[in-house]
Structures are given as structure tokens and as C-alpha cells.
């Protein structure tokens, strides 16, 4: 039986763990298959306050975890299959661990990378198709590769991959990019980056040794083209990791958890959400951390109300 359990260990979950641990609430933090969340797959982070020279994503997450552990947060690695939120204490069914019970639950499970859903894509994951430049960029040294997407993440991946590739072609289905101007300027100044805008991906092409190229539709001419490449990196966004909740928490049309404006509160008292799992707009490390702080403080206040009610009775 725990006073608070946090599911997820990105900047939101780890910040919540720091705050709850410092409040002597001894939170249990459940790590999934990717401890540290998306930042463990990013390169240098330049916009997190306090690091004028930048910091690598994995290093930032390791520091935040160590800080939470210093104050008494406990970590376990497991997969939450389902939850029972109809009454308190809430119950979590954790694979290979059985049932855990808690007075409060903080959901910070983040979001997972989306795929294009085109032929040849899933068949070649690990054979040239990837959603993580920092994980797999090294394997494409001196090779031509493709990045699909038009947001900041896609441009960041393209810029990073130029460290290894001989050429990076950025493919986007529109003529205009969604990325911030500073990211666009940075990548456009990189001589290794070429542009294939207004082209819709149709199929990942591959041979015996893996990916050989990407078939696209030129939206201007209506003709199909093949862009040769040894790797295709997909950077088109994410979907929230809320499937394990079984529809017990109110979400929007895209599956993101809906919270009471200005708070981390969900439709169930005692259950809170923070980070990208409830953020459809900002999706930044610093906003995730801030929402983790809010979730911890909301949970602490809720626990205090429970204790007060118990004393009154």
C-alpha cells in the first residue's frame, strides 16, 4: 500500500517524484521499457533552463532520477497492464509483480512515436527504418538517409544525422514546415541536408540487406518518385500512452488525458496526469517538468485531505 504511485519516468514523472519524496511521502515510481522517456533518445538539449552550454537528454534524466532517489523515491521496472480506479485505494496490475495499491496515482506515461503506416515500413524496422536518430544514427555513417516529417523533432533529427550520413533528405507532404524558424534556419544552412517537400511517402523499399529507398508521390506533378537511401527515420509525432487506463480516465478525441484547467486533476479524484500524456500543445521538457511539479503538489494536498478526514472521523 502506497500513498502515491507515479507511472512513467520522463521529466514530468521524475519531477513529481522529487517533490513527493521531499514531502516525505515515499513515492513509488514505475518505469516502463524506456526509462527516462523520450529525452533519452534526444541529442543535446539547449532550451532547458540552467544549462547555458546545453545538456544531453540521457544525462538530464539520470540527474533527475538521482535527485529523486536522494530524497527517498523508490523505483521499479515494470509494465502496468491495467488499473482499477473505481474506488480507493486504486489498484495497479503490474506484469510479474501482481497488484499494487495506492491512495493517489500520477500518470506520466508520455507518448509513443507514430509510424507512417505504409507498405514496407514495419517489415524494415531495425533494417533501416527507425524513429530514433540518436539510437541508430551511428549505423548510417557515410550513407544517404531520409527523415520524414516537418516539425521541430524532424529537423532536429535531420541535423543530428548529418554527423554520420553523407546526405540527409527531408521529406514532407506539404510545401511548408511546422518547425520553428530557428530550427528551419539551422537545418537550411547545413549543406548535407536536401529537401523533398510536397511529397507523400508511399512505400519503404528494401532488399536483402535492408532499406534501399522511399517511394513518394510528387504532389505537384502527380508522378511517383524513388528517393534512394539506406535508412528512413520517421519523425511525424506521437500518440499518448493511455491504453492501460481502460477508458476510466476522460481523454480527448486523440487519447490525451483531459485535466481540470490550471491543475493536474483528472475526472477521478486522487488521479493526476502530467507531461506529454495530457499536453496537446507545448510538449516540451520544461513544461512537462512544470506539470510534474503541479501533479505532486495536487497529490500532496489530496493526501492531506484524506488524512484530515481520517482524523475527524
Coordinates of C-alpha atoms in Angstrom, one line a residue:
X1 CA 0.0 0.0 0.0
X2 CA 1.5 3.3 -1.1
X3 CA 0.4 6.9 -0.5
X4 CA 1.4 7.7 -4.1
X5 CA 2.5 5.8 -7.2
X6 CA 3.9 7.5 -10.3
X7 CA 3.7 5.7 -13.6
X8 CA 6.4 7.0 -16.1
X9 CA 9.8 8.4 -15.7
X10 CA 10.2 11.3 -18.2
X11 CA 10.8 14.9 -16.9
X12 CA 7.2 15.0 -15.6
X13 CA 7.3 11.8 -13.6
X14 CA 10.7 12.4 -12.2
X15 CA 9.9 16.0 -11.2
X16 CA 6.8 14.7 -9.4
X17 CA 8.9 12.1 -7.7
X18 CA 11.4 14.8 -6.5
X19 CA 8.6 16.9 -5.0
X20 CA 6.7 14.0 -3.3
X21 CA 9.9 12.5 -2.0
X22 CA 10.9 15.8 -0.4
X23 CA 7.5 15.9 1.2
X24 CA 8.3 12.6 2.9
X25 CA 5.6 10.7 1.0
X26 CA 8.0 8.0 -0.3
X27 CA 6.5 7.7 -3.8
X28 CA 6.9 4.5 -5.8
X29 CA 7.9 5.2 -9.4
X30 CA 7.2 2.6 -12.1
X31 CA 9.5 2.7 -15.0
X32 CA 8.4 1.3 -18.4
X33 CA 10.6 -0.2 -21.1
X34 CA 12.1 3.3 -21.9
X35 CA 13.2 4.7 -18.5
X36 CA 13.6 8.4 -18.8
X37 CA 11.1 8.8 -21.6
X38 CA 11.7 10.5 -24.9
X39 CA 14.6 12.6 -23.7
X40 CA 16.8 9.6 -23.5
X41 CA 16.5 9.4 -27.3
X42 CA 17.3 13.1 -28.0
X43 CA 20.6 14.8 -28.6
X44 CA 21.8 18.0 -26.9
X45 CA 19.1 19.9 -25.1
X46 CA 19.7 23.7 -25.4
X47 CA 16.4 25.1 -24.0
X48 CA 16.2 23.6 -20.6
X49 CA 16.9 26.4 -18.1
X50 CA 20.1 26.2 -16.1
X51 CA 22.4 24.7 -18.7
X52 CA 23.9 27.5 -20.8
X53 CA 26.1 25.1 -22.7
X54 CA 23.3 22.6 -23.2
X55 CA 23.0 19.1 -21.7
X56 CA 22.4 15.6 -23.3
X57 CA 19.0 14.2 -22.8
X58 CA 20.1 10.9 -21.1
X59 CA 22.3 12.9 -18.7
X60 CA 19.5 15.2 -17.7
X61 CA 17.2 12.3 -17.0
X62 CA 19.9 10.4 -15.0
X63 CA 20.4 13.6 -12.9
X64 CA 16.7 14.0 -12.2
X65 CA 16.4 10.3 -11.2
X66 CA 19.4 10.6 -8.9
X67 CA 17.8 13.6 -7.3
X68 CA 14.5 11.8 -6.7
X69 CA 16.3 8.8 -5.2
X70 CA 18.3 11.1 -2.9
X71 CA 15.1 12.2 -1.2
X72 CA 13.6 8.7 -0.9
X73 CA 11.8 7.9 -4.1
X74 CA 11.7 4.2 -4.9
X75 CA 12.0 2.9 -8.5
X76 CA 10.8 -0.4 -10.0
X77 CA 10.8 -1.5 -13.6
X78 CA 7.5 -3.0 -14.8
X79 CA 4.6 -2.8 -17.3
X80 CA 1.3 -1.7 -16.0
X81 CA -1.3 -3.9 -17.7
X82 CA -4.4 -2.4 -16.2
X83 CA -5.7 -0.2 -13.4
X84 CA -8.8 -0.3 -11.2
X85 CA -9.9 3.3 -10.4
X86 CA -13.5 2.8 -9.3
X87 CA -12.6 3.1 -5.6
X88 CA -9.7 3.9 -3.4
X89 CA -7.2 2.5 -2.8
X90 CA -6.6 2.4 -6.5
X91 CA -5.2 -0.9 -7.9
X92 CA -2.5 -1.4 -10.5
X93 CA -1.9 -4.7 -12.2
X94 CA 1.8 -4.8 -12.9
X95 CA 3.2 -7.5 -15.0
X96 CA 5.3 -10.1 -13.0
X97 CA 4.5 -8.1 -9.8
X98 CA 0.8 -8.7 -9.2
X99 CA -1.4 -5.9 -7.7
X100 CA -0.1 -2.7 -6.1
X101 CA -2.4 -0.4 -4.2
X102 CA -2.1 3.4 -3.7
X103 CA -4.1 6.3 -2.4
X104 CA -3.1 8.6 -5.2
X105 CA -1.9 7.9 -8.8
X106 CA 0.1 10.2 -11.0
X107 CA 0.1 9.3 -14.7
X108 CA 3.1 10.5 -16.6
X109 CA 3.3 7.8 -19.3
X110 CA 4.1 10.2 -22.1
X111 CA 3.6 9.5 -25.8
X112 CA 4.9 7.0 -28.3
X113 CA 6.3 7.7 -31.8
X114 CA 3.9 7.4 -34.7
X115 CA 4.7 5.5 -37.9
X116 CA 3.6 6.3 -41.4
X117 CA 1.6 3.1 -41.9
X118 CA 2.8 2.5 -45.4
X119 CA 4.0 -0.8 -47.0
X120 CA 7.5 -1.9 -46.1
X121 CA 7.7 0.2 -43.0
X122 CA 7.1 -2.2 -40.2
X123 CA 8.8 -5.0 -42.1
X124 CA 12.0 -3.0 -42.0
X125 CA 12.1 -1.6 -38.5
X126 CA 15.6 -2.4 -37.4
X127 CA 16.6 -3.0 -41.1
X128 CA 16.8 0.7 -41.9
X129 CA 13.6 2.1 -40.6
X130 CA 13.9 4.0 -37.3
X131 CA 12.2 6.6 -35.1
X132 CA 15.3 7.4 -33.0
X133 CA 18.2 9.2 -34.6
X134 CA 20.4 9.1 -31.5
X135 CA 19.8 5.3 -31.2
X136 CA 20.6 4.4 -34.8
X137 CA 22.4 7.2 -36.5
X138 CA 25.8 5.7 -35.9
X139 CA 24.9 2.7 -38.2
X140 CA 24.5 5.0 -41.2
X141 CA 27.9 6.5 -41.3
X142 CA 28.7 7.8 -44.8
X143 CA 25.3 6.7 -46.1
X144 CA 22.4 8.5 -47.6
X145 CA 19.3 8.6 -45.4
X146 CA 15.8 10.1 -45.3
X147 CA 13.9 11.9 -42.5
X148 CA 10.1 12.1 -42.8
X149 CA 8.4 15.0 -41.0
X150 CA 8.1 18.7 -40.8
X151 CA 8.2 19.7 -37.2
X152 CA 11.0 20.6 -34.8
X153 CA 11.7 16.9 -34.0
X154 CA 12.1 16.1 -37.7
X155 CA 14.5 18.9 -38.2
X156 CA 16.5 18.2 -35.1
X157 CA 16.8 14.6 -36.2
X158 CA 17.9 15.7 -39.7
X159 CA 20.6 18.0 -38.2
X160 CA 21.9 15.3 -35.9
X161 CA 22.0 12.7 -38.6
X162 CA 24.3 14.9 -40.7
X163 CA 27.0 14.0 -38.2
X164 CA 27.0 10.5 -39.7
X165 CA 25.3 10.5 -43.1
X166 CA 26.8 11.7 -46.4
X167 CA 23.4 13.2 -47.2
X168 CA 20.1 13.6 -45.4
X169 CA 16.9 14.2 -47.4
X170 CA 14.0 15.7 -45.5
X171 CA 10.6 14.5 -46.9
X172 CA 7.4 16.4 -46.0
X173 CA 4.0 16.1 -47.6
X174 CA 3.5 19.9 -47.6
X175 CA 5.4 22.8 -49.0
X176 CA 5.5 24.5 -45.6
X177 CA 7.2 23.2 -42.4
X178 CA 5.7 23.3 -39.0
X179 CA 9.1 23.6 -37.3
X180 CA 10.2 26.8 -35.6
X181 CA 12.1 29.4 -37.6
X182 CA 15.3 28.9 -35.7
X183 CA 15.2 25.2 -36.4
X184 CA 14.5 25.7 -40.1
X185 CA 17.3 28.3 -40.4
X186 CA 19.7 25.9 -38.7
X187 CA 19.0 23.0 -41.0
X188 CA 18.8 25.0 -44.2
X189 CA 22.3 26.2 -43.5
X190 CA 23.5 22.6 -43.4
X191 CA 25.0 21.7 -46.8
X192 CA 24.3 17.9 -46.1
X193 CA 20.5 18.4 -46.0
X194 CA 18.4 18.3 -49.1
X195 CA 14.7 19.0 -49.4
X196 CA 11.9 16.9 -50.9
X197 CA 8.8 18.9 -49.9
X198 CA 5.3 18.4 -51.2
X199 CA 5.9 14.7 -51.4
X200 CA 3.8 12.0 -49.8
X201 CA 5.5 8.8 -48.7
X202 CA 4.0 5.7 -50.4
X203 CA 6.3 2.7 -49.6
X204 CA 9.6 1.9 -48.0
X205 CA 11.7 -0.1 -50.5
X206 CA 14.1 -2.7 -49.3
X207 CA 16.4 -5.5 -50.5
X208 CA 18.1 -8.4 -48.8
X209 CA 20.3 -6.1 -46.8
X210 CA 17.6 -3.7 -45.7
X211 CA 16.2 -0.4 -46.9
X212 CA 17.1 0.9 -50.3
X213 CA 14.9 3.9 -50.7
X214 CA 11.5 5.5 -50.2
X215 CA 8.8 5.7 -52.9
X216 CA 6.9 9.0 -52.8
X217 CA 4.2 10.8 -54.7
X218 CA 5.1 14.2 -56.1
X219 CA 2.0 16.2 -55.1
X220 CA 2.7 18.8 -57.8
X221 CA 3.2 16.5 -60.8
X222 CA 1.2 13.5 -59.6
X223 CA 4.1 11.3 -60.5
X224 CA 5.8 8.7 -58.3
X225 CA 9.4 9.1 -57.5
X226 CA 12.0 7.0 -55.7
X227 CA 14.5 8.6 -53.3
X228 CA 17.5 6.3 -52.8
X229 CA 18.5 5.8 -49.1
X230 CA 19.9 3.3 -46.7
X231 CA 17.7 4.5 -43.9
X232 CA 14.3 6.1 -43.3
X233 CA 13.8 7.9 -40.0
X234 CA 10.2 8.7 -39.2
X235 CA 9.6 11.8 -37.1
X236 CA 5.9 12.6 -37.5
X237 CA 4.7 12.9 -33.9
X238 CA 3.5 10.7 -31.1
X239 CA 0.3 9.2 -29.6
X240 CA -0.4 9.3 -25.9
X241 CA 0.2 6.1 -23.8
X242 CA -3.2 5.7 -22.2
X243 CA -4.4 2.3 -23.4
X244 CA -3.8 0.7 -20.0
X245 CA -6.4 3.0 -18.4
X246 CA -9.2 1.1 -20.0
X247 CA -11.3 4.2 -20.6
X248 CA -11.7 5.0 -17.0
X249 CA -10.0 8.4 -17.4
X250 CA -11.5 11.1 -19.6
X251 CA -9.5 11.7 -22.7
X252 CA -9.9 13.9 -25.8
X253 CA -10.5 12.6 -29.3
X254 CA -6.8 11.8 -29.8
X255 CA -6.5 9.9 -26.5
X256 CA -4.7 12.7 -24.5
X257 CA -5.9 12.9 -20.8
X258 CA -8.2 15.8 -20.1
X259 CA -7.3 17.7 -16.9
X260 CA -9.1 20.4 -15.0
X261 CA -7.7 23.7 -16.4
X262 CA -4.9 25.0 -14.3
X263 CA -4.4 21.7 -12.4
X264 CA -3.3 18.2 -13.0
X265 CA -6.6 16.7 -11.7
X266 CA -8.5 14.2 -13.9
X267 CA -12.1 13.2 -13.7
X268 CA -11.3 10.8 -10.8
X269 CA -10.3 12.4 -7.5
X270 CA -6.9 11.3 -6.5
X271 CA -5.7 10.5 -10.0
X272 CA -3.5 13.1 -11.6
X273 CA -1.8 13.5 -15.0
X274 CA 1.3 15.4 -16.1
X275 CA 3.7 15.6 -19.1
X276 CA 3.0 14.8 -22.7
X277 CA 0.2 12.3 -21.9
X278 CA -2.0 15.4 -21.2
X279 CA -0.2 18.0 -23.2
X280 CA -1.5 18.5 -26.8
X281 CA 0.1 21.9 -27.3
X282 CA 3.6 22.5 -25.8
X283 CA 5.2 19.1 -25.4
X284 CA 8.5 20.5 -24.1
X285 CA 10.8 19.1 -21.4
X286 CA 10.4 22.2 -19.2
X287 CA 6.6 22.3 -19.5
X288 CA 6.5 18.6 -18.7
X289 CA 8.7 19.2 -15.6
X290 CA 6.4 22.0 -14.5
X291 CA 3.3 19.9 -14.9
X292 CA 5.0 17.2 -12.8
X293 CA 5.5 19.7 -10.0
X294 CA 1.8 20.6 -10.2
X295 CA 0.8 16.9 -10.1
X296 CA 2.9 16.3 -7.0
X297 CA 1.6 19.3 -5.2
X298 CA -2.0 18.4 -6.1
X299 CA -1.4 14.8 -4.9
X300 CA 0.1 16.0 -1.7
X301 CA -2.9 18.2 -1.0
X302 CA -5.2 15.4 -1.7
X303 CA -3.3 13.1 0.7
X304 CA -3.5 15.7 3.4
X305 CA -7.3 16.0 2.9
X306 CA -7.6 12.2 3.3
X307 CA -5.5 12.3 6.5
X308 CA -7.6 15.2 7.8
X309 CA -10.8 13.3 7.1
X310 CA -9.5 10.2 8.9
X311 CA -8.6 12.3 12.0
X312 CA -12.0 13.9 12.0
X313 CA -13.7 10.5 11.9

